[in-house]
Coordinates of C-alpha atoms and ligand atoms in Angstrom, one line a residue:
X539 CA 0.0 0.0 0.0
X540 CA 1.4 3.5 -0.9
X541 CA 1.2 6.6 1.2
X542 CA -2.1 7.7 0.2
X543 CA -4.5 6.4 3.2
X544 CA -7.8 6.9 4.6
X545 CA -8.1 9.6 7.4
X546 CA -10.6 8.2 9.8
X547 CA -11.0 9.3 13.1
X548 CA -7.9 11.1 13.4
X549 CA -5.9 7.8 12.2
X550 CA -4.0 7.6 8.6
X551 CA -5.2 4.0 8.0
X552 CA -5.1 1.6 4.9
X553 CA -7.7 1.3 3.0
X554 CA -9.6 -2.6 3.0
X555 CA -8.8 -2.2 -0.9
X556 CA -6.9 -0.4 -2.9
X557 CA -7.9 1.8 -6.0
X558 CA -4.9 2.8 -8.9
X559 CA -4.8 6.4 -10.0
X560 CA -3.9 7.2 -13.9
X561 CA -1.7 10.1 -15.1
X562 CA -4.6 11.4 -17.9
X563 CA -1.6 12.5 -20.0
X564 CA 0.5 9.3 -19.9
X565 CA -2.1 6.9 -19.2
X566 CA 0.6 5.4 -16.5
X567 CA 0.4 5.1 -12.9
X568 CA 0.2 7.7 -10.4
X569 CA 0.0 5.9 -7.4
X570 CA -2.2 3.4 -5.6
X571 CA -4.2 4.5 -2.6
X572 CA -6.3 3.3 0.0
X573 CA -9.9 2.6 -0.9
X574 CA -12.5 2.3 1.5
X575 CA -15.3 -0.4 2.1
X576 CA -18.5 0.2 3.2
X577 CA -17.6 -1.0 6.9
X578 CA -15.0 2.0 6.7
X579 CA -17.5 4.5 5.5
X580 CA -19.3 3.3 8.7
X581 CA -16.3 3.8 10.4
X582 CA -16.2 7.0 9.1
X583 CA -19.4 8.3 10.0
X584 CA -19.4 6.7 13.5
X585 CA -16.1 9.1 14.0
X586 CA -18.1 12.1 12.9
X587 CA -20.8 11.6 15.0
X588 CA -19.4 10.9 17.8
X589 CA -16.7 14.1 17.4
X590 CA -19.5 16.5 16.7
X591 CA -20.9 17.5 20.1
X592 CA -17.7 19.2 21.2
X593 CA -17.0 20.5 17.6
X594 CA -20.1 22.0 18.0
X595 CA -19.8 23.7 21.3
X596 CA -16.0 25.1 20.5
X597 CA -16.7 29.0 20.1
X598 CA -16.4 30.5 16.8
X599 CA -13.0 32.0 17.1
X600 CA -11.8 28.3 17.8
X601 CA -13.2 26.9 14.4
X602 CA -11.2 30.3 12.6
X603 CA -8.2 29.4 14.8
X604 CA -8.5 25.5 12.9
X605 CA -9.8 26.7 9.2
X606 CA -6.7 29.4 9.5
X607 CA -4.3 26.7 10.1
X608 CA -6.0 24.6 7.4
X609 CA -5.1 27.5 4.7
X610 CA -1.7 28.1 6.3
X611 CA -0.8 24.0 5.6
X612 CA -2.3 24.4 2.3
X613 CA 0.2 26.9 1.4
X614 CA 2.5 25.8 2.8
X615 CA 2.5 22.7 0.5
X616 CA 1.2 24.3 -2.7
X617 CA 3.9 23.2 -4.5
X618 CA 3.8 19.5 -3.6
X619 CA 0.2 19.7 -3.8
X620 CA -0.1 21.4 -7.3
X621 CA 2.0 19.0 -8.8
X622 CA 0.1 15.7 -7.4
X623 CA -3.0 17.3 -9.1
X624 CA -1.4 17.5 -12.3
X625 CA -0.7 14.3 -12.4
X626 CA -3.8 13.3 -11.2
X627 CA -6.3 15.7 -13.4
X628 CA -4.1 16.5 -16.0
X629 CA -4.6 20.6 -15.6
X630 CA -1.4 22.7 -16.5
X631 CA 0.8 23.0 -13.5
X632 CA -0.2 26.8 -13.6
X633 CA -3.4 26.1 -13.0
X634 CA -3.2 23.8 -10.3
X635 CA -0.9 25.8 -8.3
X636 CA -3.7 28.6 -8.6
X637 CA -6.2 25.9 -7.1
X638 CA -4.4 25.2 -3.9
X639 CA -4.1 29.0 -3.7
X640 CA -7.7 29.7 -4.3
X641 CA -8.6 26.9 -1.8
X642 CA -6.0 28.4 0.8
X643 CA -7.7 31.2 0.2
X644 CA -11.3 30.5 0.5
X645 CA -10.5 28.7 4.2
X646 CA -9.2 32.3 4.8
X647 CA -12.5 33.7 3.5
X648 CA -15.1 31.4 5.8
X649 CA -12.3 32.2 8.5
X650 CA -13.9 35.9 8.3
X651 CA -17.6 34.8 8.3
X652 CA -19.5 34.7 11.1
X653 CA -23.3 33.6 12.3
X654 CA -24.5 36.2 14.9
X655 CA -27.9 34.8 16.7
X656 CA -30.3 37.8 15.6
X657 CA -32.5 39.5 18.0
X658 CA -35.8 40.2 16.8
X659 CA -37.2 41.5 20.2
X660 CA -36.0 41.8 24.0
X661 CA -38.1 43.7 26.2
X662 CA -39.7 43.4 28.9
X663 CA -42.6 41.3 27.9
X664 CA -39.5 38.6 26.6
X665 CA -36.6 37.9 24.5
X666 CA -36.9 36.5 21.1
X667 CA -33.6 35.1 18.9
X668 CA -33.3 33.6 15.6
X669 CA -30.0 31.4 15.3
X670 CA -28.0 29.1 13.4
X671 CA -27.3 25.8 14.7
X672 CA -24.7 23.1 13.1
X673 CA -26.7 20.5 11.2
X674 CA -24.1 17.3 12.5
X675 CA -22.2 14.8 10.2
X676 CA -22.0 16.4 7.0
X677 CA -20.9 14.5 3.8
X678 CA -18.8 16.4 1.2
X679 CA -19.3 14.6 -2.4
X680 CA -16.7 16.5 -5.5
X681 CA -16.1 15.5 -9.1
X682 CA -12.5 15.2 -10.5
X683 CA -12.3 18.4 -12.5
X684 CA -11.7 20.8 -9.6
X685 CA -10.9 18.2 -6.7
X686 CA -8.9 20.7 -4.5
X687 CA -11.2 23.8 -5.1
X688 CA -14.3 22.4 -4.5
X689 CA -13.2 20.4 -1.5
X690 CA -12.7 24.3 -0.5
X691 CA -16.2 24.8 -1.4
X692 CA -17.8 22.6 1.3
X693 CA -14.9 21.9 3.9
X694 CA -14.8 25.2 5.9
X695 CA -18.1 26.3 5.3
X696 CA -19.3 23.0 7.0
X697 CA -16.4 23.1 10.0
X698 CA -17.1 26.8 10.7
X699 CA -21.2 26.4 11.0
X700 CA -20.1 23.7 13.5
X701 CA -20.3 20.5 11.7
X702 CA -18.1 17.2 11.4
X703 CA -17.1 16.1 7.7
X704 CA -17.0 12.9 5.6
X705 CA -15.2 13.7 2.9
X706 CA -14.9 11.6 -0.1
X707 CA -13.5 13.0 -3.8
X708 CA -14.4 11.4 -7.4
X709 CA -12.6 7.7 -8.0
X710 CA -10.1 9.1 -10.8
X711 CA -8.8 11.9 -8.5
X712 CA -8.3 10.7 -5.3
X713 CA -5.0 11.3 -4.2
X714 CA -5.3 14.9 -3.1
X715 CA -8.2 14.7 -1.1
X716 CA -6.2 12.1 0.6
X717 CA -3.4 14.3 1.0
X718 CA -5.1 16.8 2.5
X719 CA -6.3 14.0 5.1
X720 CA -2.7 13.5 6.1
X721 CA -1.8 17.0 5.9
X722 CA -4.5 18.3 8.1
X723 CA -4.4 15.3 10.4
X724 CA -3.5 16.8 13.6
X725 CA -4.9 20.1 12.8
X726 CA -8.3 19.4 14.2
X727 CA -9.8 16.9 16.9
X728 CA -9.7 12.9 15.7
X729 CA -13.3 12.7 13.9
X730 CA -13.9 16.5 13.0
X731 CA -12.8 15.3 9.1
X732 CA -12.8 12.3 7.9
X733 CA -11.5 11.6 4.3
X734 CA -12.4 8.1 2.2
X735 CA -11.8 7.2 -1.3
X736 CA -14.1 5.1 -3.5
X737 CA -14.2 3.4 -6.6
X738 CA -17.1 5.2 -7.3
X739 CA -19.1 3.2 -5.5
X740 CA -19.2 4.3 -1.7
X741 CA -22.0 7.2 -2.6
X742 CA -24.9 5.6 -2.3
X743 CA -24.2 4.5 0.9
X744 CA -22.9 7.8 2.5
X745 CA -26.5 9.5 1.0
X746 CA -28.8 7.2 2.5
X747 CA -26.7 6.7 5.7
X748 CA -29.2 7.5 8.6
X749 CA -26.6 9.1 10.4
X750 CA -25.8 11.8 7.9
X751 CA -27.5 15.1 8.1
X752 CA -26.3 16.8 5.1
X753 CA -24.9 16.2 1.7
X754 CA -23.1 18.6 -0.4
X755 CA -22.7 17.5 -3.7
X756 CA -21.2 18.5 -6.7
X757 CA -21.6 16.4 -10.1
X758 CA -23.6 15.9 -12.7
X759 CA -27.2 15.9 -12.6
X760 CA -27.9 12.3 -13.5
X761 CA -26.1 11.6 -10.4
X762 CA -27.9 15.0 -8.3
X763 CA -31.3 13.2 -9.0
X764 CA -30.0 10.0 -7.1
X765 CA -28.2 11.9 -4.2
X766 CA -31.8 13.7 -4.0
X767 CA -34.2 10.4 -4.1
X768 CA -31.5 8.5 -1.3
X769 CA -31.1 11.1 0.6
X770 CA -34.9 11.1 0.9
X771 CA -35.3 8.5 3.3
X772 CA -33.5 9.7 6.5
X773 CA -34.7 13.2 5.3
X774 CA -31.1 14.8 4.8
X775 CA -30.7 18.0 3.4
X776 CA -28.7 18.6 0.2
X777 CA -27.1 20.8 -1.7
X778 CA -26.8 19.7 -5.4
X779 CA -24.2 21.8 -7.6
X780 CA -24.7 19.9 -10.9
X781 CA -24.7 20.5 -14.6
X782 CA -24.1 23.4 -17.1
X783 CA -24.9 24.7 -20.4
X784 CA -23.6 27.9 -19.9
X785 CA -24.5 30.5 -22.8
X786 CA -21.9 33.2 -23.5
X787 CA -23.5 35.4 -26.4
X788 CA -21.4 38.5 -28.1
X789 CA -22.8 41.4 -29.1
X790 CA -22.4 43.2 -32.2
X791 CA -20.4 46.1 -30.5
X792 CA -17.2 44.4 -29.2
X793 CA -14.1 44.7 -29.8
X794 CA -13.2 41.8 -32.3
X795 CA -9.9 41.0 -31.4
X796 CA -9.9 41.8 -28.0
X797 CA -12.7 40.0 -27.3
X798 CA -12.2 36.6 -29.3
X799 CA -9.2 35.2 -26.6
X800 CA -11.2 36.0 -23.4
X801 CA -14.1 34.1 -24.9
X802 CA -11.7 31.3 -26.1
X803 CA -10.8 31.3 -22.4
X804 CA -13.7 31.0 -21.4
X805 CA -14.5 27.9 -23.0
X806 CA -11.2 25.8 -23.2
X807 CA -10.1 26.5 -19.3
X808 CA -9.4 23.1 -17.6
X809 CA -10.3 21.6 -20.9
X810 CA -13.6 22.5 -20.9
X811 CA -14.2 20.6 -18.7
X812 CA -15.7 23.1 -16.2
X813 CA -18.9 23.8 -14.7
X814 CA -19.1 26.9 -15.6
X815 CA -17.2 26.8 -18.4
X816 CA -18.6 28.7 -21.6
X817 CA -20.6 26.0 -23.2
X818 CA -22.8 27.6 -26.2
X819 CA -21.3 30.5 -28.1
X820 CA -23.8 32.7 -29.1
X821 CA -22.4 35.6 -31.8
X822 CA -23.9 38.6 -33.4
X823 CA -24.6 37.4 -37.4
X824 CA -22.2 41.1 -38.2
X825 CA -19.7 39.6 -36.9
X826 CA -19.7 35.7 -36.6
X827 CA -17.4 35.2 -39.8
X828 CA -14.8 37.7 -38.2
X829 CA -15.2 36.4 -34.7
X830 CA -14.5 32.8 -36.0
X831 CA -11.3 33.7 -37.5
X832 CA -10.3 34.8 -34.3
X833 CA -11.4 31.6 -32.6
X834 CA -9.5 29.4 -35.7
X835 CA -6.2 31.5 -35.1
X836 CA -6.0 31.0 -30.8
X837 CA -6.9 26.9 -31.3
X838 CA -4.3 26.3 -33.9
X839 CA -2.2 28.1 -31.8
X840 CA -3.4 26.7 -28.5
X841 CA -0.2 24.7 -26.4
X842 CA -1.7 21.0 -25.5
X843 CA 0.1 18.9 -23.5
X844 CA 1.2 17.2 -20.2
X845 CA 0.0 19.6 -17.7
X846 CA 3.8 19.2 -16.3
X847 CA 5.7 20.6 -19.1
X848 CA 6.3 24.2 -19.3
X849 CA 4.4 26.4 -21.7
X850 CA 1.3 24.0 -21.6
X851 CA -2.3 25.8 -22.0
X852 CA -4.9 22.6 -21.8
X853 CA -3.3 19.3 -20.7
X854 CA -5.9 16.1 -21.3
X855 CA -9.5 15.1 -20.4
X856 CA -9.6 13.9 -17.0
X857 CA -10.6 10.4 -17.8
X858 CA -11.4 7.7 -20.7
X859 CA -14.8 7.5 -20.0
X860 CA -15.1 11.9 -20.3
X861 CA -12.7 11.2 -23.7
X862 CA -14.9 8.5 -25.3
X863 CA -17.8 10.9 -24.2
X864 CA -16.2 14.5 -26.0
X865 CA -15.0 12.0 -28.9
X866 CA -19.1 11.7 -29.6
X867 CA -19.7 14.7 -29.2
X868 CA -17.1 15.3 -32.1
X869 CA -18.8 13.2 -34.3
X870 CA -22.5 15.1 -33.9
X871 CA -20.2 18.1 -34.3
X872 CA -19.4 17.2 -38.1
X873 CA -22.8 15.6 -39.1
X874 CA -24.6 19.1 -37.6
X875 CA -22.0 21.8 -38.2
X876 CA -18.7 22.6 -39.9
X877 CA -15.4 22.3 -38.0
X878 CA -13.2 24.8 -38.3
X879 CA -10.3 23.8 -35.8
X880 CA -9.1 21.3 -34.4
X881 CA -12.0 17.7 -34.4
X882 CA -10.0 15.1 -33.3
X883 CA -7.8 13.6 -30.7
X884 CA -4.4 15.2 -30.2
X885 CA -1.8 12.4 -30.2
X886 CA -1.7 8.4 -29.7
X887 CA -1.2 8.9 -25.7
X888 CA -3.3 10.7 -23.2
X889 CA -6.8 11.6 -23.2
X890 CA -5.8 14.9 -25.5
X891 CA -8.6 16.2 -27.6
X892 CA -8.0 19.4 -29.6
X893 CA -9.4 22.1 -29.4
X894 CA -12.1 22.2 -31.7
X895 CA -14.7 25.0 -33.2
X896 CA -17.7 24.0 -35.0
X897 CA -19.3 27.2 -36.5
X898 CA -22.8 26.7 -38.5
X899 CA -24.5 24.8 -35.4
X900 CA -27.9 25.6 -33.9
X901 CA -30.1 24.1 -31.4
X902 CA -30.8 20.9 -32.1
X903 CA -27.6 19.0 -32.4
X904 CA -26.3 17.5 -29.3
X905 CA -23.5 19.6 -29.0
X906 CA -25.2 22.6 -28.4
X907 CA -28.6 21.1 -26.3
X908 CA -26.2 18.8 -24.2
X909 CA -23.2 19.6 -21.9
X910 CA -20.4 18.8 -23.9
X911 CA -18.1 19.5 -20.5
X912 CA -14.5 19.3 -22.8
X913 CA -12.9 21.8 -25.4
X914 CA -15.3 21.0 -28.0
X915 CA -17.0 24.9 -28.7
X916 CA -20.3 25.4 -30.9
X917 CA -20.6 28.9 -32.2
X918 CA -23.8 30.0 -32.8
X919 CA -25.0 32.7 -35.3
X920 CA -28.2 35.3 -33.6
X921 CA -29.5 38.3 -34.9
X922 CA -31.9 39.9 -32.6
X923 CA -30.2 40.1 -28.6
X924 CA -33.4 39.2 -27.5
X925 CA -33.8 36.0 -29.1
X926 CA -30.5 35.3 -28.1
X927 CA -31.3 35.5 -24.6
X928 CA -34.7 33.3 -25.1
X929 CA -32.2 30.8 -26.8
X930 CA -30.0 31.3 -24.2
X931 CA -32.7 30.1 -21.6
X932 CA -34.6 27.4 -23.4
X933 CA -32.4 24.6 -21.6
X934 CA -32.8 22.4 -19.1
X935 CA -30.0 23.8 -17.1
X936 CA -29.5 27.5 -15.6
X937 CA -25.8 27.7 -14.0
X938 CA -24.5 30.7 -15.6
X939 CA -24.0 32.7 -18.6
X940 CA -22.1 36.2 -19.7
X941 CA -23.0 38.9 -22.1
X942 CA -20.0 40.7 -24.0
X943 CA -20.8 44.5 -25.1
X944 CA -19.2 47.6 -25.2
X945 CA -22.4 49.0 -24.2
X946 CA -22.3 47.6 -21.0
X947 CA -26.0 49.0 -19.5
X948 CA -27.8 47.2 -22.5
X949 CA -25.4 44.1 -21.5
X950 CA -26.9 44.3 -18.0
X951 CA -30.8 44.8 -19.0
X952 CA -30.1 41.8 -21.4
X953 CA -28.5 40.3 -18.1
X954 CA -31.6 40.6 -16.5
X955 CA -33.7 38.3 -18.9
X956 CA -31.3 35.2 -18.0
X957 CA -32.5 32.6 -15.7
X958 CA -29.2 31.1 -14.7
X959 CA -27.5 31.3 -10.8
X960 CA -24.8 33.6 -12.1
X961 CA -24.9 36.4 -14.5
X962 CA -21.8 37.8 -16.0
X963 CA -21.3 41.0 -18.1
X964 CA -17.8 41.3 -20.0
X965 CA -16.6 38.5 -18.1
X966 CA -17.3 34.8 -17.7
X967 CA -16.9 32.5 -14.6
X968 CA -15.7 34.9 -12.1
X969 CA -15.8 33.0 -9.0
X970 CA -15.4 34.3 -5.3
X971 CA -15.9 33.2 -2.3
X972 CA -17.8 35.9 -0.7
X973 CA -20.8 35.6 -3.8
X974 CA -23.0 33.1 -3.7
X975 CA -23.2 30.2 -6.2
X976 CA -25.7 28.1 -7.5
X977 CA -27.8 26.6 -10.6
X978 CA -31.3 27.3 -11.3
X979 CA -33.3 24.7 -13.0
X980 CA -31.5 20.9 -13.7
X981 CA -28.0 23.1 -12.8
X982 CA -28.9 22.3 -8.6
X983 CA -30.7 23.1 -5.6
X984 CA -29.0 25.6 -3.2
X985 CA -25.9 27.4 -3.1
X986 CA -22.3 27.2 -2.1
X987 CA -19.9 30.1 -1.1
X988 CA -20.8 33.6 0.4
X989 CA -23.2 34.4 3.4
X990 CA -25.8 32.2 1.9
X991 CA -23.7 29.2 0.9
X992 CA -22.3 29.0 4.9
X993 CA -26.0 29.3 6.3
X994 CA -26.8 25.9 3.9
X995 CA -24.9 23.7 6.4
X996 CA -26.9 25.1 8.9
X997 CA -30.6 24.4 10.7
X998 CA -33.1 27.6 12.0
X999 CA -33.7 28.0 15.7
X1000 CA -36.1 30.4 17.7
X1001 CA -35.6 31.1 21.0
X1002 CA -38.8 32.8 22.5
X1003 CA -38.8 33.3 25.9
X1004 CA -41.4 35.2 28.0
X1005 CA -40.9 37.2 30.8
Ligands
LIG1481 P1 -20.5 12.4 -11.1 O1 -21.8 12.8 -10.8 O2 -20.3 11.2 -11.9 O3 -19.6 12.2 -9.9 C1 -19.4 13.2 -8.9 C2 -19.2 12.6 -7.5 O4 -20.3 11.8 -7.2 C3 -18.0 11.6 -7.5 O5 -17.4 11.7 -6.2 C4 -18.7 10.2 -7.5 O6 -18.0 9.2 -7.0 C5 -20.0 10.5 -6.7 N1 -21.1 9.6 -7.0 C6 -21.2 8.7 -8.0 N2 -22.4 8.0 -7.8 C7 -23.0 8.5 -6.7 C8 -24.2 8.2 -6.1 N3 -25.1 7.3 -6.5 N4 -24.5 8.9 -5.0 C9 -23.7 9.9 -4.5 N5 -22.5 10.2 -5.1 C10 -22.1 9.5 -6.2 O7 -19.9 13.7 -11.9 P2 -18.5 13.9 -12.6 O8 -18.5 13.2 -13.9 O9 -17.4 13.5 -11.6 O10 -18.4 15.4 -12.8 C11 -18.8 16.1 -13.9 C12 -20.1 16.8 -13.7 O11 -20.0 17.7 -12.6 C13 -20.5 17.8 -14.9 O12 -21.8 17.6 -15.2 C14 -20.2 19.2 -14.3 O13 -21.0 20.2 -14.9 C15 -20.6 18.9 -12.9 N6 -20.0 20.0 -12.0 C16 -20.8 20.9 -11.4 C17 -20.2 21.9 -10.7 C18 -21.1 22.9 -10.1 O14 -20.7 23.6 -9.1 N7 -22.3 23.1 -10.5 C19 -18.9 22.0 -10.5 C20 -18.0 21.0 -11.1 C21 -18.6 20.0 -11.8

């Protein structure tokens, strides 16, 4: 068994199997780590439970103290970190170093939040409070295309509000959730965090567990609608951060040039493969031929590779099945539109698509109803804004979605007309941690980050006392 084990009630332990990880670039061995069984889920949540009434009586400035250390240790290892999730997801090293920043950094964030009790009357008649209380075992479910990130989503939203965690990460990307286990380890109380790996199989069992109060889940929403029916029977609440179809549509008043690389961006970060990643390109018919030269240019010249080699700007799909998946999308791609860059795989090696635009697509080919979720990009033609906008919104999902104008105040009133969690004008997936985020529609229930996101892993109590 290698390094990579289990953390389970304050105890590095092996796992009672073992699970291999694959480089998505080299298709070679990462390492092998501990995976758990369903007696070590139990395990797991037995430690959780019992740890969480004296995690949830510590004082607030005792749960900073422990998410502040948390960010410091992240940091502190970035580097070791950032390169283990290369080799694990496949992002550019760049990248990944900037995720085990922004994670640091959003324990720092919930590290600043607090949850007053709010006093709605105290006279002399009585006192009455509203307040937060911690929910109890809280299970933290992530996909493999931000594994460190959205760990940093859930983690110390859940530990501040008073919580105990289970936290398990996607089967293909294991190995730095399960170095965070060892590297937080004796940074809180045995039980407070638990980490377990799967082979994709443990999730069932932590959603219906009876002695889980929450789940925080982040995947697709095949697998949202079965973390909502199984948490169903012991009545759990959920937070579902699931799929995306996010529109980005172009005005005909931008700045050609200056405009085609951020949308690029926008679409072909982390492979495509992100949540919010610019999934339908909607562009103004005055300028669709122009703005697809542009796109042509930056994807022939885009750098694929090995997220480890210098100069890289996209590395691989994460996994064969996500490849096999984008490598159908390709083929709708050609019968439905014209391919204008890239179409194929990159290579003999790796999971390396290229990046590929499709111009002459509408609604009605997969590519452009379904999430493609990989650096496949449909380019739309529109003529009227506000048919863009109704295009925009006739899908089942509503994460988010950007307009691009120079005229920025007819950007925003279009922005208003958009039924997605997250609205962006001139930009596209800017994420913080003090704004709240969330998916209208098939894209979740809920939200994560900000004010709001903290008070999810949280339960309403009255106090209301008479004098
Ligand atoms: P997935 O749903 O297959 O897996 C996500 C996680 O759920 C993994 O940890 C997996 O092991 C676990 N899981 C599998 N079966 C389960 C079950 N029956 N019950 C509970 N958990 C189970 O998703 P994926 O393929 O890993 O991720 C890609 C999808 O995630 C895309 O659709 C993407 O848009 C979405 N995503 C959404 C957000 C967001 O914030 N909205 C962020 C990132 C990714």
């Amino acid at each position: 068994m290698s390094g990579y084990k289990l953390l389970i009630n304050g105890a590095l332990v092996d796992g009672d199997a073992s699970l291999d990880v694959i480089n998505p670039s080299t298709e070679e061995l990462v390492a092998t780590c501990a995976r758990a069984s369903s007696a070590q889920l139990d395990q797991a949540v037995a430690a959780a439970k019992a740890a969480f009434p004296a995690w949830s009586k510590t004082t607030m400035d005792e749960r900073r103290t422990v998410l502040l250390a948390i960010a410091d240790v992240l940091q502190a290892n970035a580097t070791e970190l950032a390169r283990l999730l290369t080799q694990e997801q496949g992002k550019p090293l760049g990248d990944a170093t900037g995720e085990v920043y922004g994670a640091s950094a959003f324990f720092r964030y919930f590290a600043s939040l607090d949850l007053p009790a709010k006093v709605v009357s105290n006279d002399d008649k009585g006192r009455v409070e509203v307040r937060r209380r911690p929910l109890g075992v809280v299970g933290c479910i992530v996909p493999w295309n931000f594994p460190v990130m959205l760990m940093a989503f859930k983690v110390p939203a859940a530990l501040l509000a008073g919580n105990t965690v289970i936290l398990k990460p996607a089967a293909t990307t294991p190995l730095t959730a399960l170095k965070f286990g060892e590297l937080i380890k004796d940074l809180v109380p045995p039980g407070v965090v638990n980490v377990i790996a799967d082979n994709n199989d443990l999730g069932g069992a932590m959603t219906s567990h009876p002695d889980v109060r929450k789940i925080s889940f982040t995947g697709s929403t095949e697998t949202g609608k079965k973390v909502m029916a199984s948490a169903a029977s012991a009545l759990k609440r959920i937070s579902l951060e699931l799929g995306g179809n996010d529109a980005l549509i172009v005005m005909s008043d931008v700045d050609v040039a200056a405009t085609a690389p951020k949308v690029f961006g926008a679409a072909m970060q982390n492979a495509g493969q992100v949540c919010i990643a610019a999934k339908r390109i909607y562009v103004h018919e005055s300028i669709y031929d122009a703005m697809c030269d542009e796109f042509v240019k930056l994807a022939d010249a885009w750098v694929v590779g090995d997220g480890l080699e210098q100069g890289t700007q996209m590395g691989p799909l994460q996994n064969k099945a996500q490849f096999d998946k984008v490598m159908g999308f390709l083929d709708s791609a050609k019968k439905d539109g014209k391919v204008i860059a890239g179409g194929g795989r990159k290579g003999d090696k790796g999971y390396f698509i290229q990046p590929t635009v499709v111009r002459d697509i509408a609604e009605g080919s997969q590519l452009v109803d379904e999430e493609q979720f990989g650096p496949v990009m449909p380019v739309i033609k529109y003529s009227d804004p506000a048919d863009a906008v109704a295009r925009a919104n006739a899908s089942i999902y509503g994460l988010g979605g950007s307009i691009w104008a120079k005229d920025s105040d007819r950007a925003w009133d279009l922005a208003e007309g958009m039924e997605s969690g997250s609205v962006w004008i001139n930009k596209h997936a800017d994420l913080r941690p003090d704004l709240p985020f969330g998916g209208s529609k098939f894209s979740g229930i809920g939200s994560e980050l900000g004010e709001e996101g903290l008070k999810e892993f949280t339960q309403v109590q009255v106090l209301n006392m008479a004098r």
